[in-house]
Coordinates of C-alpha atoms in Angstrom, one line a residue:
Chain A
M1 CA 273.4 110.6 187.9
G2 CA 269.8 109.1 185.9
D3 CA 270.0 111.1 182.9
V4 CA 267.9 109.4 180.2
I5 CA 268.8 109.1 176.5
V6 CA 266.1 108.1 174.1
F7 CA 266.6 106.5 170.7
V8 CA 264.2 108.1 168.3
E9 CA 263.7 106.0 165.1
H10 CA 262.5 107.1 162.2
R11 CA 261.9 106.5 157.9
G12 CA 263.3 108.8 155.7
G13 CA 262.4 112.2 157.8
H14 CA 259.0 111.1 159.3
F15 CA 258.7 109.9 162.8
P16 CA 255.7 107.3 163.7
K17 CA 253.7 109.3 166.8
T18 CA 254.8 106.6 169.5
T19 CA 258.2 108.2 169.1
L20 CA 256.4 111.0 171.5
I21 CA 255.2 108.2 173.7
G22 CA 258.7 107.5 173.9
I23 CA 259.8 110.6 174.7
N24 CA 257.3 110.9 177.4
A25 CA 258.1 107.6 179.3
G26 CA 262.0 109.3 179.1
L27 CA 260.8 112.6 180.6
E28 CA 258.9 110.5 183.3
L29 CA 262.4 108.8 184.1
A30 CA 264.5 111.5 184.3
A31 CA 262.1 113.4 186.7
K32 CA 261.9 110.4 188.8
R33 CA 265.6 109.7 189.0
G34 CA 267.1 113.3 189.6
G35 CA 268.8 113.6 185.7
S36 CA 268.3 114.5 182.2
C37 CA 266.6 113.5 179.2
S38 CA 267.6 113.6 175.7
A39 CA 266.8 112.6 172.0
V40 CA 269.1 111.0 169.8
V41 CA 268.4 110.7 165.9
A42 CA 270.4 108.9 163.3
G43 CA 270.0 108.4 159.1
E44 CA 269.0 110.1 156.5
G45 CA 266.7 113.0 157.2
A46 CA 268.0 112.9 160.7
D47 CA 268.0 116.8 160.8
T48 CA 264.4 117.2 160.1
V49 CA 263.7 115.1 162.9
A50 CA 265.8 116.4 164.9
A51 CA 264.5 120.1 164.6
E52 CA 260.9 118.5 165.2
V53 CA 262.0 116.5 168.7
A54 CA 263.3 119.6 170.3
K55 CA 260.2 121.2 170.5
Y56 CA 259.2 118.3 173.0
G57 CA 260.4 119.5 175.7
V58 CA 264.0 117.4 176.3
A59 CA 267.3 118.9 177.3
K60 CA 269.0 118.0 174.2
V61 CA 268.7 116.5 170.6
I62 CA 271.6 114.2 169.7
V63 CA 272.2 113.5 165.9
L64 CA 274.7 111.0 165.2
E65 CA 276.8 111.6 162.4
E66 CA 278.2 109.3 160.3
P67 CA 277.4 108.0 156.7
R68 CA 277.0 104.1 157.6
L69 CA 273.9 104.9 159.4
A70 CA 272.4 106.6 156.7
H71 CA 270.0 103.6 156.3
Y72 CA 269.1 101.8 160.2
L73 CA 270.6 98.6 160.5
A74 CA 271.0 96.5 163.5
D75 CA 274.6 95.9 164.1
A76 CA 276.0 99.7 162.8
A77 CA 273.4 101.2 165.9
A78 CA 274.1 99.2 168.2
Q79 CA 277.5 99.9 168.2
A80 CA 277.3 103.8 167.3
L81 CA 274.6 104.0 170.4
A82 CA 277.4 102.0 172.3
V83 CA 279.5 104.4 172.5
L84 CA 277.3 107.3 172.9
V85 CA 276.3 105.8 176.1
K86 CA 279.8 105.3 177.5
S87 CA 280.5 108.9 176.3
T88 CA 277.7 110.3 178.5
G89 CA 277.6 108.2 180.7
A90 CA 273.5 107.9 180.1
E91 CA 271.8 105.9 183.4
T92 CA 269.1 104.5 180.9
V93 CA 268.5 104.5 177.1
L94 CA 264.8 104.3 175.9
A95 CA 263.0 103.0 172.6
T96 CA 259.3 102.8 172.1
A97 CA 258.7 99.3 171.2
T98 CA 257.9 99.3 167.7
A99 CA 259.2 96.2 165.6
L100 CA 262.6 98.6 165.2
G101 CA 262.5 99.5 169.1
K102 CA 262.7 96.0 169.5
D103 CA 265.5 94.8 166.7
L104 CA 267.9 97.3 168.6
M105 CA 267.7 97.5 172.2
P106 CA 268.1 94.1 172.9
R107 CA 271.3 94.2 170.5
L108 CA 273.0 97.0 172.2
A109 CA 272.1 95.8 176.3
A110 CA 274.3 93.0 174.8
R111 CA 276.9 95.1 174.0
L112 CA 277.4 97.3 177.5
N113 CA 276.8 93.5 178.8
V114 CA 273.4 95.2 180.5
P115 CA 270.4 94.0 181.1
M116 CA 267.3 94.9 179.2
A117 CA 263.1 95.7 180.5
S118 CA 260.4 95.3 177.4
E119 CA 257.9 97.0 177.4
I120 CA 257.2 99.1 180.1
I121 CA 254.8 100.7 181.2
A122 CA 255.0 101.8 184.3
I123 CA 258.2 103.6 185.8
N124 CA 258.0 103.4 189.9
D125 CA 259.2 105.9 192.3
D126 CA 262.0 103.4 193.6
G127 CA 263.4 103.3 190.2
T128 CA 261.6 99.7 189.2
F129 CA 259.7 99.1 186.2
V130 CA 256.4 97.2 185.1
R131 CA 256.0 94.8 182.8
P132 CA 253.2 92.7 181.4
M133 CA 254.1 89.5 180.7
Y134 CA 252.2 85.9 179.7
A135 CA 249.9 87.8 177.0
G136 CA 248.9 90.9 179.5
N137 CA 248.0 88.0 182.5
V138 CA 250.4 88.9 184.5
L139 CA 252.0 92.1 185.2
A140 CA 255.6 92.1 187.0
T141 CA 257.7 94.8 188.4
V142 CA 261.3 93.8 187.2
E143 CA 264.8 95.5 188.2
L144 CA 267.4 95.9 186.4
E145 CA 270.6 95.7 188.0
G146 CA 273.9 97.1 185.5
P147 CA 276.0 100.4 185.5
V148 CA 273.4 101.1 181.8
R149 CA 269.7 99.9 181.8
I150 CA 268.0 99.3 178.6
V151 CA 264.0 99.7 178.4
T152 CA 261.6 99.7 175.6
V153 CA 258.1 101.4 176.0
R154 CA 254.8 100.2 175.0
G155 CA 253.8 103.0 173.0
T156 CA 250.3 102.7 174.6
A157 CA 251.2 103.3 177.9
F158 CA 251.8 106.3 178.1
D159 CA 250.7 109.9 177.1
A160 CA 252.9 111.7 174.0
A161 CA 255.1 114.0 174.5
K162 CA 253.8 118.0 174.4
P163 CA 254.9 121.1 172.6
A164 CA 257.3 122.6 175.1
A165 CA 257.8 126.5 175.9
A166 CA 261.8 125.9 174.5
V167 CA 263.2 124.4 171.9
A168 CA 265.8 122.0 172.8
P169 CA 269.7 122.9 171.2
I170 CA 271.0 120.3 168.7
E171 CA 274.3 118.4 169.2
R172 CA 276.3 117.5 166.6
V173 CA 278.3 114.2 167.4
A174 CA 280.4 112.0 165.0
A175 CA 279.9 108.2 165.8
T176 CA 282.5 105.6 166.2
L177 CA 282.1 102.7 164.0
D178 CA 284.6 99.6 164.3
P179 CA 283.4 98.7 160.2
A180 CA 284.8 95.2 161.7
G181 CA 281.2 95.0 163.5
L182 CA 279.7 96.2 160.3
K183 CA 278.2 93.2 158.2
M184 CA 274.7 93.8 157.2
E185 CA 272.9 95.2 154.5
F186 CA 270.2 97.3 154.0
V187 CA 268.2 96.3 150.6
A188 CA 264.9 97.9 150.7
F189 CA 261.8 98.6 152.2
N190 CA 258.8 97.6 150.6
E191 CA 255.5 100.3 152.1
I192 CA 252.8 98.6 152.2
K193 CA 250.5 101.5 151.1
S194 CA 247.6 102.1 152.6
D195 CA 245.2 105.4 152.7
R196 CA 243.5 104.3 156.4
P197 CA 245.4 105.4 159.1
E198 CA 248.1 103.3 160.5
L199 CA 246.7 100.6 163.4
T200 CA 248.8 102.0 166.2
E201 CA 248.1 105.6 165.6
A202 CA 244.9 105.3 164.6
R203 CA 241.5 106.5 166.9
I204 CA 239.4 104.1 166.1
V205 CA 240.5 100.0 165.4
V206 CA 237.9 98.3 163.4
S207 CA 238.8 94.5 163.5
G208 CA 237.9 91.4 161.9
G209 CA 238.3 87.6 162.8
R210 CA 237.7 84.6 161.5
G211 CA 234.0 84.7 160.8
L212 CA 234.2 86.9 158.2
K213 CA 235.6 84.2 156.4
S214 CA 237.5 84.9 153.7
G215 CA 239.9 87.8 152.0
E216 CA 237.6 88.7 149.9
N217 CA 234.3 89.0 153.5
F218 CA 237.1 91.5 154.7
K219 CA 236.8 93.8 151.8
S220 CA 233.2 93.6 150.9
V221 CA 231.8 93.6 154.4
L222 CA 234.0 95.1 157.0
E223 CA 236.3 97.5 154.7
P224 CA 233.6 99.6 153.7
L225 CA 232.8 100.1 157.7
V226 CA 236.9 100.9 158.4
D227 CA 236.8 103.8 156.0
E228 CA 232.7 105.6 156.4
M229 CA 234.5 105.3 160.7
G230 CA 237.8 106.6 159.2
A231 CA 239.1 103.6 161.3
A232 CA 242.4 102.0 160.8
M233 CA 242.0 97.7 160.1
G234 CA 243.5 95.2 162.1
A235 CA 242.8 91.0 162.2
S236 CA 243.2 88.3 164.8
R237 CA 245.6 86.1 164.4
A238 CA 243.6 83.5 163.6
A239 CA 242.1 85.8 160.3
V240 CA 246.2 86.3 159.5
D241 CA 246.8 83.1 159.8
A242 CA 243.8 81.8 157.8
G243 CA 245.5 84.0 154.9
F244 CA 242.1 85.8 154.3
V245 CA 244.7 89.7 155.6
P246 CA 248.5 90.6 155.4
N247 CA 250.2 89.6 158.8
D248 CA 250.6 93.4 159.7
L249 CA 247.4 94.0 160.4
Q250 CA 247.5 91.5 163.3
V251 CA 246.7 92.5 166.6
G252 CA 247.8 91.3 169.4
Q253 CA 250.1 89.3 172.1
T254 CA 252.8 88.5 169.3
G255 CA 251.3 91.2 166.6
K256 CA 250.5 95.3 167.4
V257 CA 249.0 96.4 170.9
V258 CA 246.6 99.2 170.2
A259 CA 244.7 100.8 172.4
P260 CA 242.2 103.3 169.7
E261 CA 239.3 105.1 171.4
L262 CA 237.1 102.8 170.3
Y263 CA 237.9 99.1 169.1
V264 CA 235.3 97.2 167.2
A265 CA 235.5 93.4 167.1
V266 CA 233.5 91.5 164.0
G267 CA 233.5 87.9 163.9
I268 CA 236.2 87.8 166.6
S269 CA 235.9 85.1 170.0
G270 CA 238.7 86.7 171.7
A271 CA 241.7 84.3 172.6
I272 CA 243.5 85.8 174.8
Q273 CA 246.7 86.2 172.7
H274 CA 243.7 88.7 170.6
L275 CA 242.7 90.4 174.3
A276 CA 246.7 91.1 174.9
G277 CA 246.3 93.1 171.8
M278 CA 243.4 95.7 172.4
K279 CA 242.6 95.1 176.1
D280 CA 243.1 98.5 177.0
S281 CA 241.4 100.3 174.0
K282 CA 239.0 103.0 176.1
T283 CA 235.3 101.8 174.6
I284 CA 235.3 98.0 172.9
V285 CA 232.0 96.8 170.4
A286 CA 232.1 93.3 169.6
I287 CA 229.9 91.9 167.6
N288 CA 229.7 88.4 166.9
K289 CA 227.2 85.9 166.4
D290 CA 227.7 83.3 169.3
E291 CA 226.7 85.0 172.6
E292 CA 229.4 82.6 174.5
A293 CA 232.5 84.3 173.2
P294 CA 235.1 85.6 175.1
I295 CA 235.4 88.6 174.0
F296 CA 232.0 89.6 175.7
S297 CA 233.7 89.5 178.6
V298 CA 236.0 92.5 177.7
A299 CA 233.6 94.6 175.5
D300 CA 231.7 97.8 176.7
F301 CA 229.1 97.3 174.1
G302 CA 227.8 93.6 172.4
L303 CA 226.1 92.8 170.0
V304 CA 225.1 88.9 169.1
A305 CA 224.5 89.3 165.7
D306 CA 225.1 87.7 162.1
L307 CA 228.3 90.3 161.2
F308 CA 226.8 89.9 157.6
K309 CA 223.8 91.5 158.6
A310 CA 224.9 94.0 161.1
V311 CA 228.2 95.2 159.7
P312 CA 226.4 96.8 156.4
E313 CA 223.3 98.1 158.9
M314 CA 226.2 99.4 160.2
V315 CA 227.3 101.6 157.1
E316 CA 224.0 102.6 156.6
A317 CA 223.5 103.7 160.5
M318 CA 227.1 105.8 160.3
K319 CA 226.0 107.6 157.5
K320 CA 223.2 109.3 159.2
V321 CA 224.5 110.2 162.4
K322 CA 227.7 111.3 160.1
H323 CA 225.0 113.7 158.4
Chain B
M1 CA 275.8 73.5 157.8
K2 CA 274.1 73.1 161.2
I3 CA 271.8 74.9 162.4
L4 CA 270.9 75.4 166.2
V5 CA 267.9 75.9 167.5
P6 CA 267.5 77.3 170.9
V7 CA 264.2 75.9 172.1
K8 CA 261.9 77.1 175.1
R9 CA 259.5 75.3 177.2
V10 CA 256.7 77.6 178.0
P11 CA 252.7 77.0 178.5
D12 CA 250.2 75.6 175.7
P13 CA 248.9 79.5 174.9
A14 CA 245.1 78.1 175.3
T15 CA 246.3 77.7 179.1
T16 CA 244.8 80.5 181.4
I17 CA 247.3 81.3 183.7
R18 CA 247.3 82.5 187.3
V19 CA 249.7 83.9 189.2
L20 CA 250.3 82.6 193.1
P21 CA 248.5 84.7 196.2
D22 CA 252.5 85.8 196.8
G23 CA 253.2 87.1 193.6
S24 CA 256.5 84.7 193.3
G25 CA 255.1 82.6 189.9
I26 CA 252.6 81.5 188.1
A27 CA 250.8 78.1 189.7
T28 CA 251.5 75.8 187.2
D29 CA 249.6 72.0 188.3
N30 CA 248.1 71.5 185.4
V31 CA 249.9 73.3 182.8
K32 CA 250.3 71.6 179.2
W33 CA 254.1 72.5 179.0
V34 CA 255.1 73.4 174.9
I35 CA 257.7 73.9 172.9
N36 CA 257.5 77.8 172.6
P37 CA 255.8 78.2 169.4
F38 CA 257.6 80.8 167.2
D39 CA 260.2 78.2 168.1
E40 CA 258.6 75.5 166.5
I41 CA 259.1 77.8 163.7
A42 CA 262.4 78.7 164.1
I43 CA 263.2 74.1 164.3
E44 CA 260.9 73.6 160.7
E45 CA 263.2 76.8 159.4
A46 CA 265.8 74.8 160.0
L47 CA 265.3 70.8 158.9
R48 CA 263.4 73.1 155.5
I49 CA 267.0 74.3 154.8
K50 CA 268.3 71.2 155.8
E51 CA 266.2 69.2 153.5
K52 CA 267.2 71.5 150.8
Q53 CA 270.3 71.4 150.9
G54 CA 270.6 67.5 151.0
A55 CA 273.3 67.9 154.1
G56 CA 273.5 69.1 157.5
Q57 CA 272.9 68.8 161.0
V58 CA 269.8 70.6 163.0
I59 CA 270.9 70.9 166.6
L60 CA 268.3 71.9 169.1
I61 CA 269.7 73.6 172.4
S62 CA 267.5 74.2 176.0
I63 CA 268.0 76.0 178.8
G64 CA 266.5 74.8 182.0
Q65 CA 266.0 71.7 184.2
Q66 CA 265.2 68.0 183.5
A67 CA 261.7 67.5 182.5
W68 CA 262.8 70.6 179.5
Q69 CA 264.2 67.0 178.0
E70 CA 260.3 66.6 177.1
Q71 CA 260.5 69.7 174.3
L72 CA 263.7 68.2 172.8
R73 CA 262.0 65.0 172.5
T74 CA 259.2 66.3 170.8
G75 CA 262.0 68.9 168.4
L76 CA 264.2 65.4 167.5
A77 CA 260.3 63.9 166.8
M78 CA 260.0 66.6 164.2
G79 CA 263.9 65.7 162.5
A80 CA 266.3 67.4 164.2
D81 CA 269.2 65.4 165.1
R82 CA 270.2 65.6 167.9
A83 CA 269.7 68.0 171.3
I84 CA 271.9 69.6 174.0
L85 CA 269.6 70.4 177.5
V86 CA 272.1 72.9 180.1
R87 CA 270.6 72.1 183.3
T88 CA 269.8 75.5 185.1
E89 CA 267.8 74.6 188.5
T90 CA 267.4 78.5 188.8
P91 CA 265.9 80.8 185.9
L92 CA 267.8 82.7 183.6
D93 CA 267.7 86.2 182.6
P94 CA 267.9 86.7 179.0
L95 CA 271.3 88.0 179.1
A96 CA 272.0 84.7 180.8
I97 CA 270.5 82.9 178.6
A98 CA 272.1 84.5 174.9
R99 CA 275.6 84.0 176.7
V100 CA 274.7 80.2 177.2
I101 CA 274.0 80.0 173.8
A102 CA 276.3 82.0 172.1
K103 CA 279.3 80.0 173.8
V104 CA 277.5 77.0 172.8
A105 CA 277.2 78.4 169.7
S106 CA 281.1 79.2 169.7
D107 CA 282.1 75.7 170.3
E108 CA 279.5 74.4 167.6
Q109 CA 280.4 76.3 165.2
P110 CA 276.6 76.3 163.3
G111 CA 276.1 79.0 160.2
L112 CA 272.6 79.8 161.7
V113 CA 271.2 80.2 164.8
I114 CA 267.2 80.4 163.9
I115 CA 265.2 81.4 167.2
G116 CA 261.5 82.3 168.0
K117 CA 261.6 86.2 167.9
Q118 CA 259.7 85.7 171.6
A119 CA 258.6 83.4 173.8
I120 CA 255.4 83.8 174.9
D121 CA 255.8 83.2 179.0
D122 CA 258.1 86.1 179.5
D123 CA 257.2 87.7 176.5
S124 CA 260.9 89.4 176.5
N125 CA 261.8 89.2 172.6
Q126 CA 265.3 89.7 173.4
V127 CA 267.7 86.6 173.5
G128 CA 268.3 86.2 169.3
Q129 CA 269.1 90.1 169.4
M130 CA 271.3 89.5 172.0
I131 CA 272.5 86.4 170.5
A132 CA 273.9 88.1 167.7
E133 CA 275.8 90.9 169.7
F134 CA 277.9 88.2 171.6
L135 CA 279.0 86.4 168.1
G136 CA 279.4 89.6 166.7
W137 CA 277.3 88.2 163.8
P138 CA 274.9 89.4 161.6
Q139 CA 271.1 89.5 162.4
A140 CA 267.6 89.7 160.8
T141 CA 264.5 89.6 163.4
F142 CA 260.9 89.0 162.5
A143 CA 262.6 87.0 159.5
S144 CA 259.0 85.6 156.8
K145 CA 261.5 84.7 154.2
L146 CA 264.8 83.2 154.1
E147 CA 266.5 82.6 151.2
L148 CA 270.1 80.9 150.8
A149 CA 272.3 81.1 147.9
G150 CA 275.7 79.8 148.7
E151 CA 277.3 81.8 152.0
K152 CA 274.8 84.7 151.5
C153 CA 271.7 85.0 153.1
T154 CA 268.6 87.5 152.1
V155 CA 266.2 88.1 154.8
V156 CA 262.8 89.6 154.2
R157 CA 261.5 90.8 158.0
E158 CA 258.1 92.2 158.6
A159 CA 258.9 96.1 159.5
D160 CA 255.9 98.5 160.6
G161 CA 254.3 99.2 157.8
G162 CA 256.1 97.2 154.8
L163 CA 258.8 94.5 155.4
E164 CA 262.5 95.5 155.2
T165 CA 265.2 93.5 153.1
V166 CA 268.5 93.2 154.8
A167 CA 271.3 90.9 152.9
F168 CA 274.7 89.8 154.6
A169 CA 277.0 86.3 154.5
L170 CA 276.8 83.6 157.0
P171 CA 277.2 82.5 160.1
A172 CA 274.1 84.3 161.6
V173 CA 271.2 84.7 164.1
I174 CA 267.5 84.3 162.6
T175 CA 264.2 85.5 165.0
T176 CA 261.4 83.8 163.7
D177 CA 257.5 85.3 162.7
L178 CA 254.5 84.0 162.0
R179 CA 254.6 84.3 158.3
L180 CA 257.7 81.7 157.8
N181 CA 256.0 78.5 158.0
E182 CA 253.7 76.3 158.9
P183 CA 255.6 73.8 161.6
R184 CA 255.3 69.8 160.5
Y185 CA 253.9 67.9 163.2
A186 CA 255.7 65.2 164.6
S187 CA 255.3 61.5 162.3
L188 CA 255.1 58.0 164.4
P189 CA 258.2 57.2 162.7
G190 CA 259.7 60.4 164.2
I191 CA 258.9 59.8 167.5
M192 CA 260.4 56.8 167.3
K193 CA 263.5 57.4 166.0
A194 CA 263.9 60.2 168.5
R195 CA 264.2 58.6 171.5
K196 CA 267.5 57.1 169.7
K197 CA 269.0 60.4 168.8
P198 CA 271.7 62.1 171.7
L199 CA 270.7 64.3 174.0
L200 CA 273.7 65.8 175.5
D201 CA 273.1 66.9 179.1
I202 CA 275.6 69.7 180.7
T203 CA 275.4 71.7 183.5
A204 CA 275.1 75.4 182.7
E205 CA 277.3 76.3 185.2
S206 CA 280.4 74.0 183.1
L207 CA 280.5 76.8 180.1
G208 CA 282.0 79.0 182.3
V209 CA 279.7 82.2 181.4
D210 CA 278.7 84.5 183.7
L211 CA 275.3 83.2 184.9
A212 CA 274.2 85.9 187.6
P213 CA 270.8 87.4 187.0
K214 CA 270.5 91.2 186.2
L215 CA 267.0 91.6 185.5
K216 CA 265.3 90.9 188.8
I217 CA 261.7 89.8 188.8
R218 CA 260.5 91.5 192.7
K219 CA 257.1 90.5 192.0
L220 CA 253.9 89.4 189.6
T221 CA 250.3 90.4 190.0
A222 CA 247.4 90.0 188.1
P223 CA 246.5 92.9 185.9
A224 CA 242.7 94.5 186.7
K225 CA 240.3 92.9 185.6
R226 CA 237.9 94.9 182.9
Q227 CA 234.5 94.6 183.3
A228 CA 232.1 93.4 181.2
G229 CA 229.8 96.2 179.8
R230 CA 226.3 95.2 178.2
K231 CA 224.8 94.2 175.5
V232 CA 223.0 95.7 172.9
A233 CA 219.7 94.5 171.2
S234 CA 220.1 96.1 167.4
V235 CA 223.0 97.8 165.3
E236 CA 220.7 101.3 165.7
E237 CA 221.0 101.2 169.6
L238 CA 224.4 101.0 169.1
V239 CA 225.4 103.5 166.8
A240 CA 223.1 105.6 168.9
V241 CA 225.1 104.9 172.3
L242 CA 227.8 105.0 170.6
H243 CA 227.4 108.4 169.2
T244 CA 225.4 110.1 172.6
E245 CA 227.1 107.9 175.7
A246 CA 230.2 106.7 174.9
K247 CA 230.4 110.1 172.4
V248 CA 233.0 107.8 170.2
I249 CA 231.4 109.2 167.0

């Protein structure tokens, strides 16, 4: 009873750092429910991932073997997981709330006909979960009633799992798929290549808003600061909607949720939808010429200034700090 | 082709949300209600497909109370052909909502269900995927581009670190991301016409699906407020405090 299965996503053998956050949440939940926590991985490169994940304190790692799981597709993955959940008798299936986790877990919940809690940020001793609603303006304590419970975990809400003394055994399980239910085809993945750290994994995030005025200014004004600080670049929805930068840089309620050690908001007014995606950052800096901007209400350090003057100055000041 | 578009009534995104003192819900006085912004994108996409194909029908569906007619009329004013209001006095959980929509879809037989990727009130991001599974249909979540060629549908999806392309035959469920389109406003003639468009009012119980909530909200609380810090006078001071005080650079 009380067993937890953590679904581990990866792309060709590499898993995102947020995977270890999901594993840690799984370990915490299993400890509270008196069960054990296993990880499950499928697809091309699963062996490499399994060997790595086995070091992080799980009871075992299950590798689902089935050629049609080579590339992740929601219908096939949900089928295979549902069979595994039934055969193992797990109480909770958990994944980190990445794009993939959000795509898969509701489908799995429907397949098992059980409820799901999205993007939990805390696990209570009584088995309930805490999750944000209304762009993080409300915290709900929720209970899932079902023989099985499905959960995604917000990637900023738990610490990453740490390597354990023992390495977990790896078990291979042949996945069962009903071909009639496999209707999706993977065509291509076009990676957006960047030399910068991944937005959700970076120690420092520098984000730009509508105040930057153009995509060109993101390049010529903001990017030098991003790179001088070794940061990931983010943006407000206003900047994304205006077409200054691609959507995958969007930080906020409907974009990515980040909680770096340092978040620098440049020319961002601080709409609640944006605050929802960054207000748990350890230190927040806001640079905005409007001293009434709501972003200052969450900033540890605010600088009321014209960003076109302040940002180049900051690039120079950063150079001095580093040398 | 018929396209079914589920529409949720939510507080305007600019509304300040306050939790009731007893934690039973949010204060709804002075709340302006709108169509969930991602569902507006779904309506727009459905209308564009219909316009491109020169034939078809866009059907809206909402699950809620009498007042939800307002948002359905707005969707009809944008150009949808008809609407279905599935009445329930008690709020349903995502699983039950998905069962209701899947049941209506199996009666209406649309080629596509297009739905917002998440509602901006509960931020669950579950219903589209659940509908797809209940119907046994393929799904493309977080769509930023959709192409139809006969019965084949190709969708570009917003994935982490890039764009993923998936393909499948219709029928299917699509959930919309921001980049898919820019929704139109309802025109004045559209608003006039909408008044006469059919709006079917049925009860959730009449559909014969399981409505019992399995996701139970025990209480709501307001999160701890982050304290505002202080203003610094110059870039020099900012970099200095980040270095020596916050020790983050």
